[in-house]
Short mmCIF file of C-alpha atoms in Angstrom, two decimals:
data_model
loop_
_atom_site.label_atom_id
_atom_site.label_comp_id
_atom_site.label_asym_id
_atom_site.label_seq_id
_atom_site.Cartn_x
_atom_site.Cartn_y
_atom_site.Cartn_z
CA MET A 267 123.96 56.32 66.37
CA SER A 268 126.29 55.96 63.38
CA PHE A 269 125.21 54.41 60.05
CA PHE A 270 126.80 51.14 60.90
CA GLY A 271 125.18 50.79 64.43
CA PHE A 272 128.42 50.97 66.31
CA GLY A 273 127.27 54.03 68.24
CA GLN A 274 129.07 57.11 68.96
CA SER A 275 132.68 56.59 70.15
CA VAL A 276 132.97 59.71 72.08
CA GLU A 277 130.79 61.54 74.76
CA VAL A 278 130.49 65.22 74.61
CA GLU A 279 129.60 67.40 77.61
CA ILE A 280 129.17 71.10 77.89
CA LEU A 281 130.21 72.56 81.28
CA LEU A 282 129.69 76.15 82.32
CA ASN A 283 132.55 77.84 84.42
CA ASP A 284 130.09 79.23 86.95
CA ALA A 285 127.66 76.35 87.10
CA GLU A 286 127.93 76.03 90.97
CA SER A 287 127.13 79.50 91.67
CA ARG A 288 124.67 80.39 88.68
CA LYS A 289 121.02 80.60 89.45
CA ARG A 290 118.74 78.28 87.83
CA ALA A 291 115.14 79.09 86.74
CA GLU A 292 112.20 76.96 85.99
CA HIS A 293 110.95 76.97 82.41
CA LYS A 294 108.17 75.22 80.74
CA THR A 295 109.02 72.77 78.06
CA GLU A 296 107.15 72.15 74.74
CA ASP A 297 105.21 69.14 76.47
CA GLY A 298 104.09 71.15 79.36
CA LYS A 299 106.58 69.97 81.91
CA LYS A 300 108.72 72.14 84.02
CA GLU A 301 112.48 71.91 84.20
CA LYS A 302 115.38 74.05 85.55
CA TYR A 303 117.88 75.68 83.43
CA PHE A 304 120.92 78.09 84.07
CA LEU A 305 119.54 81.73 84.11
CA PHE A 306 121.16 84.46 82.06
CA TYR A 307 120.52 87.94 81.32
CA ASP A 308 121.26 90.36 78.40
CA GLY A 309 125.01 91.23 78.11
CA GLU A 310 126.40 88.44 80.37
CA THR A 311 129.29 86.42 79.32
CA VAL A 312 128.75 82.74 78.65
CA SER A 313 131.93 80.77 79.15
CA GLY A 314 132.84 77.16 79.96
CA LYS A 315 134.46 74.10 78.40
CA VAL A 316 133.54 71.31 75.98
CA SER A 317 134.68 68.10 77.47
CA LEU A 318 135.27 65.01 75.12
CA SER A 319 135.53 61.54 76.60
CA LEU A 320 136.58 58.62 74.37
CA LYS A 321 134.67 55.50 75.11
CA ASN A 322 137.34 53.23 73.93
CA PRO A 323 140.87 54.79 74.95
CA ASN A 324 142.64 52.50 72.36
CA LYS A 325 140.83 53.97 69.35
CA ARG A 326 141.53 57.38 67.73
CA LEU A 327 138.68 59.62 66.77
CA GLU A 328 139.13 61.41 63.21
CA HIS A 329 137.27 64.73 62.79
CA GLN A 330 136.85 67.64 60.42
CA GLY A 331 137.02 70.12 63.02
CA ILE A 332 135.33 70.95 66.43
CA LYS A 333 133.24 74.13 67.11
CA ILE A 334 130.73 75.49 69.68
CA GLU A 335 127.87 77.83 68.88
CA PHE A 336 125.73 80.12 70.91
CA ILE A 337 122.27 80.43 69.18
CA GLY A 338 119.12 82.24 69.99
CA GLN A 339 116.20 81.17 67.75
CA ILE A 340 112.50 81.27 67.19
CA GLU A 341 110.54 78.31 66.03
CA LEU A 342 107.00 78.62 64.79
CA TYR A 343 105.10 75.25 65.30
CA TYR A 344 103.30 75.54 62.03
CA ASP A 345 106.54 76.24 60.22
CA ARG A 346 108.86 73.71 61.91
CA GLY A 347 111.25 73.21 59.05
CA ASN A 348 112.51 76.78 59.50
CA HIS A 349 114.31 78.03 62.49
CA HIS A 350 114.58 81.93 62.64
CA GLU A 351 118.06 82.64 64.31
CA PHE A 352 118.35 86.21 65.78
CA VAL A 353 121.69 85.41 67.60
CA SER A 354 124.31 83.15 66.06
CA LEU A 355 127.89 83.02 67.35
CA VAL A 356 130.64 80.48 66.60
CA LYS A 357 133.82 79.55 68.19
CA ASP A 358 136.31 77.09 66.42
CA LEU A 359 137.78 74.79 69.21
CA ALA A 360 140.00 72.53 67.05
CA ARG A 361 141.21 72.16 63.40
CA PRO A 362 140.55 68.92 61.57
CA GLY A 363 142.64 66.07 63.07
CA GLU A 364 142.65 63.16 65.53
CA ILE A 365 141.55 62.75 69.03
CA THR A 366 143.69 60.25 70.79
CA GLN A 367 142.57 60.90 74.38
CA SER A 368 139.88 62.60 76.34
CA GLN A 369 140.26 66.27 76.46
CA ALA A 370 138.48 69.59 77.13
CA PHE A 371 138.37 72.83 75.07
CA ASP A 372 137.74 76.16 76.63
CA PHE A 373 135.21 78.70 75.17
CA GLU A 374 134.03 82.20 76.00
CA PHE A 375 131.21 84.27 74.33
CA THR A 376 131.90 87.77 75.72
CA HIS A 377 128.98 90.09 76.66
CA VAL A 378 126.42 88.18 74.57
CA GLU A 379 123.45 90.10 73.41
CA LYS A 380 120.30 88.31 74.45
CA PRO A 381 117.56 90.74 73.53
CA TYR A 382 114.42 88.49 74.22
CA GLU A 383 113.09 86.48 77.01
CA SER A 384 112.92 82.83 76.67
CA TYR A 385 109.33 81.62 75.86
CA THR A 386 107.49 78.46 75.13
CA GLY A 387 103.93 79.03 74.01
CA GLN A 388 101.13 77.19 72.16
CA ASN A 389 102.30 78.09 68.58
CA VAL A 390 105.95 79.42 69.18
CA LYS A 391 109.14 78.71 71.01
CA LEU A 392 112.01 81.08 71.66
CA ARG A 393 115.11 79.42 73.02
CA TYR A 394 118.83 80.07 73.47
CA PHE A 395 121.32 77.16 73.65
CA LEU A 396 124.92 76.02 73.33
CA ARG A 397 125.63 73.52 70.57
CA ALA A 398 129.05 71.70 70.38
CA THR A 399 129.64 69.82 67.06
CA ILE A 400 132.38 67.34 66.17
CA SER A 401 132.22 67.29 62.41
CA ARG A 402 132.81 63.94 60.80
CA ARG A 403 132.62 62.53 57.26
CA LEU A 404 129.60 60.34 57.71
CA ASN A 405 127.76 61.72 60.75
CA ASP A 406 128.48 64.67 63.16
CA VAL A 407 128.50 64.34 66.84
CA VAL A 408 126.24 66.93 68.33
CA LYS A 409 125.53 68.05 71.88
CA GLU A 410 123.17 70.82 72.92
CA MET A 411 122.45 72.54 76.24
CA ASP A 412 119.59 74.89 76.65
CA ILE A 413 119.76 78.00 79.04
CA VAL A 414 116.97 80.40 80.01
CA VAL A 415 117.21 84.24 79.58
CA HIS A 416 115.15 86.81 81.49
CA THR A 417 114.70 90.33 80.51
CA LEU A 418 114.61 92.80 83.25
CA SER A 419 112.99 96.15 83.22
CA THR A 420 113.18 99.26 85.32
CA TYR A 421 110.04 100.71 86.95
CA PRO A 422 107.97 102.44 84.35
CA GLU A 423 108.13 106.31 84.64
CA LEU A 424 104.51 106.65 83.44
CA ASN A 425 102.05 104.28 85.07
CA SER A 426 98.66 105.79 85.16
CA SER A 427 95.47 104.20 86.70
CA ILE A 428 92.87 102.72 84.39
CA LYS A 429 89.37 104.28 85.02
CA MET A 430 86.49 103.22 82.86
CA GLU A 431 82.67 103.63 82.91
CA VAL A 432 80.87 100.75 81.17
CA GLY A 433 77.27 99.79 80.71
CA ILE A 434 74.09 98.89 78.85
CA GLU A 435 71.75 101.73 78.21
CA ASP A 436 69.11 101.99 80.85
CA CYS A 437 69.98 98.78 82.26
CA LEU A 438 73.42 98.82 83.84
CA HIS A 439 75.96 101.39 84.43
CA ILE A 440 79.26 100.66 86.52
CA GLU A 441 82.57 102.18 86.91
CA PHE A 442 85.73 100.23 87.50
CA GLU A 443 89.21 101.30 88.25
CA TYR A 444 92.62 99.61 88.44
CA ASN A 445 95.26 101.19 90.39
CA LYS A 446 98.08 100.97 87.53
CA SER A 447 98.26 100.01 83.79
CA LYS A 448 101.69 98.21 84.10
CA TYR A 449 102.41 95.55 86.66
CA HIS A 450 105.54 93.38 87.56
CA LEU A 451 105.12 89.77 87.64
CA LYS A 452 104.79 89.61 91.48
CA ASP A 453 102.56 92.60 91.66
CA VAL A 454 99.07 92.96 93.07
CA ILE A 455 96.13 94.39 91.10
CA VAL A 456 94.25 96.64 93.29
CA GLY A 457 90.98 98.18 92.09
CA LYS A 458 87.22 98.68 92.68
CA ILE A 459 83.96 98.26 90.98
CA TYR A 460 81.29 100.92 91.60
CA PHE A 461 77.59 100.24 90.66
CA LEU A 462 75.80 103.42 89.43
CA LEU A 463 72.67 101.79 87.99
CA VAL A 464 71.53 98.15 88.29
CA ARG A 465 68.32 97.15 86.47
CA ILE A 466 69.42 93.61 85.30
CA LYS A 467 69.72 90.79 87.87
CA ILE A 468 73.50 89.99 88.05
CA LYS A 469 74.39 86.81 89.98
CA HIS A 470 78.04 86.53 89.26
CA MET A 471 81.12 88.72 88.53
CA GLU A 472 84.65 87.98 87.97
CA ILE A 473 87.87 89.30 86.44
CA ASP A 474 89.94 87.05 84.27
CA ILE A 475 93.62 87.41 83.13
CA ILE A 476 93.82 86.38 79.57
CA LYS A 477 97.00 85.83 77.65
CA ARG A 478 96.86 86.48 73.92
CA GLU A 479 99.60 84.97 71.79
CA THR A 480 99.90 86.17 68.16
CA THR A 481 102.06 84.53 65.78
CA GLY A 482 102.90 84.81 62.12
CA THR A 483 102.27 87.82 59.61
CA GLY A 484 99.77 88.70 56.93
CA PRO A 485 97.33 85.81 55.95
CA ASN A 486 99.16 83.47 58.29
CA VAL A 487 98.34 85.06 61.61
CA TYR A 488 97.31 82.94 64.47
CA HIS A 489 95.67 84.04 67.68
CA GLU A 490 95.59 81.83 70.81
CA ASN A 491 93.75 83.23 73.84
CA ASP A 492 94.56 81.40 77.24
CA THR A 493 92.71 82.11 80.38
CA ILE A 494 95.51 82.29 83.08
CA ALA A 495 93.26 83.25 86.05
CA LYS A 496 89.72 83.59 87.05
CA TYR A 497 89.13 85.86 90.12
CA GLU A 498 85.57 85.92 91.55
CA ILE A 499 84.57 89.62 92.51
CA MET A 500 81.08 88.91 93.47
CA ASP A 501 78.51 86.08 94.06
CA GLY A 502 74.95 87.65 94.20
CA ALA A 503 73.11 90.57 93.15
CA PRO A 504 74.46 93.94 93.59
CA VAL A 505 72.56 97.19 94.42
CA ARG A 506 73.08 100.67 93.16
CA GLY A 507 75.80 102.58 95.07
CA GLU A 508 77.51 99.43 96.09
CA SER A 509 81.36 99.35 95.73
CA ILE A 510 83.41 96.15 95.62
CA PRO A 511 87.15 95.94 96.05
CA ILE A 512 89.48 93.95 93.85
CA ARG A 513 92.90 92.64 95.08
CA LEU A 514 94.41 90.21 92.79
CA PHE A 515 97.96 88.71 93.58
CA LEU A 516 99.81 87.93 90.34
CA ALA A 517 102.73 85.89 92.01
CA GLY A 518 100.76 82.63 91.90
CA TYR A 519 100.09 82.58 88.14
CA GLU A 520 102.37 81.49 85.28
CA LEU A 521 102.97 84.78 83.56
CA THR A 522 105.59 86.25 81.30
CA PRO A 523 106.45 89.80 80.51
CA THR A 524 104.47 91.49 77.76
CA MET A 525 106.31 90.78 74.55
CA ARG A 526 105.60 93.14 71.47
CA ASP A 527 106.48 92.01 67.87
CA ILE A 528 109.49 89.85 68.96
CA ASN A 529 111.72 89.79 65.88
CA LYS A 530 108.64 90.46 63.80
CA LYS A 531 107.46 86.84 64.59
CA PHE A 532 105.19 86.82 67.46
CA SER A 533 103.50 88.95 70.34
CA VAL A 534 102.34 88.14 73.76
CA ARG A 535 99.92 90.46 75.36
CA TYR A 536 97.80 90.37 78.64
CA TYR A 537 94.25 91.63 79.27
CA LEU A 538 92.00 92.10 82.22
CA ASN A 539 88.55 90.81 81.26
CA LEU A 540 85.64 91.95 83.29
CA VAL A 541 82.75 89.43 83.07
CA LEU A 542 79.28 89.77 84.45
CA ILE A 543 76.63 87.06 84.25
CA ASP A 544 72.94 87.43 84.79
CA GLU A 545 70.25 85.15 86.00
CA GLU A 546 69.47 84.05 82.42
CA GLU A 547 73.21 83.06 81.93
CA ARG A 548 73.84 85.96 79.56
CA ARG A 549 77.47 87.15 79.77
CA TYR A 550 78.71 90.80 79.48
CA PHE A 551 82.29 91.67 79.28
CA LYS A 552 84.91 94.26 78.86
CA GLN A 553 88.64 93.79 78.15
CA GLN A 554 91.44 96.11 79.04
CA GLU A 555 95.07 95.62 78.17
CA VAL A 556 97.69 95.71 80.86
CA VAL A 557 101.50 95.62 80.49
CA LEU A 558 103.42 93.01 82.46
CA TRP A 559 107.16 93.41 83.18
CA ARG A 560 109.91 91.50 85.09
CA LYS A 561 111.36 93.19 88.16
CA GLY A 562 114.98 92.08 89.10
CA ASP A 563 115.55 90.94 92.65
CA ILE A 564 118.97 92.79 92.44
CA VAL A 565 119.55 94.86 89.36
CA ARG A 566 123.36 94.80 88.94
CA LYS A 567 125.26 97.55 87.23
CA SER A 568 126.10 95.14 84.30
CA MET A 569 122.44 94.94 83.66
CA SER A 570 121.75 98.66 83.50
CA HIS A 571 122.01 98.83 79.65
CA GLN A 572 119.72 95.81 79.28
CA ALA A 573 117.08 97.15 81.64
CA ALA A 574 117.18 100.42 79.71
CA ILE A 575 116.38 98.50 76.50
CA ALA A 576 113.82 96.47 78.21
CA SER A 577 112.00 99.50 79.56
CA GLN A 578 111.79 101.07 76.18
CA ARG A 579 109.76 98.18 74.98
CA PHE A 580 106.80 99.41 77.36
CA GLU A 581 106.74 103.09 76.29
CA GLY A 582 103.71 104.17 74.21
CA THR A 583 101.27 101.62 75.60
CA THR A 584 97.84 102.12 74.43
CA SER A 585 94.56 100.77 75.71
CA LEU A 586 92.65 98.02 73.76
CA GLY A 587 90.65 99.30 70.86
CA GLU A 588 87.00 99.03 70.67
CA VAL A 589 85.85 95.77 69.30
CA ARG A 590 82.09 95.29 68.82
CA THR A 591 81.12 91.76 69.97
CA PRO A 592 77.75 90.53 71.07
CA GLY A 593 77.49 90.99 74.98
CA GLN A 594 80.31 93.46 75.21
CA LEU A 595 79.75 96.57 77.19
CA SER A 596 79.87 99.95 75.75
CA ASP A 597 82.25 102.42 77.52
CA ASN A 598 83.28 105.82 78.13
CA SER A 599 86.91 105.19 79.12
CA ARG A 600 89.56 107.41 80.34
CA GLN A 601 93.07 106.70 81.52
#
């Protein structure tokens, strides 16, 4: 709306050249709903047109210039006034003048760098969008269109299994093993639990997938843990020598790739949390970090550079450090 209540005299629309053929992807919005957006990858060109339609053909629209921007930005919810832009490209579409009839302006952002995956979390949002602006003396006319970016990775060269012995001295000694330490988002976690010593009455055992979102730096660091999945391994008391298989399908859960120190603003990590509950409702647990990555359906040649960059983010993965917490199992781990 304008200052004087007459409303905008022009409608602005952003249209992509390949809108009919381009794939769309579901993405969670800030209010928790899911919507579909056009899907892009790193290095892909973003092109289209900005369409201006005058609501009253008999009136001319004066402006101070027309432009379109391609922006990638991070917004921390506790610091909403500041938007941290890591990609900012501008194309001038028209010099100051008048619009006397409806018209369209072509634009093209060639081989745009999109280094990070789109993400909407509990304390942070990373988004990419196109923004068309008609500059005017009193109030600019602005139209935005969000897109979604996925980062693809190649299969990790090193993907060792996780094997760990955990226990409570003279009470419980178990060994668990996961077949890999890095999983793609449609993967299956396969493993087994082997009971070497059981002297406490365990009634329930489960594996949780925990997403840990870390935002901020220094004294303003916030950690948010979100339990994505609970997978019951056992209901009842195990006996010594018993082996229990694990098979957990990831495709049914809302997961993102692991993100580490994104633009020095936030990280997203995933952990498998082994939980044992005894008959007195005491809980024993052990966490192990795993890396999640996005596998492309068809990795095109134009994405090879992007895939190489993405795969580098997963090198040098280390297991979760020891954190002494009441109820946590001690371990003798090896990978």
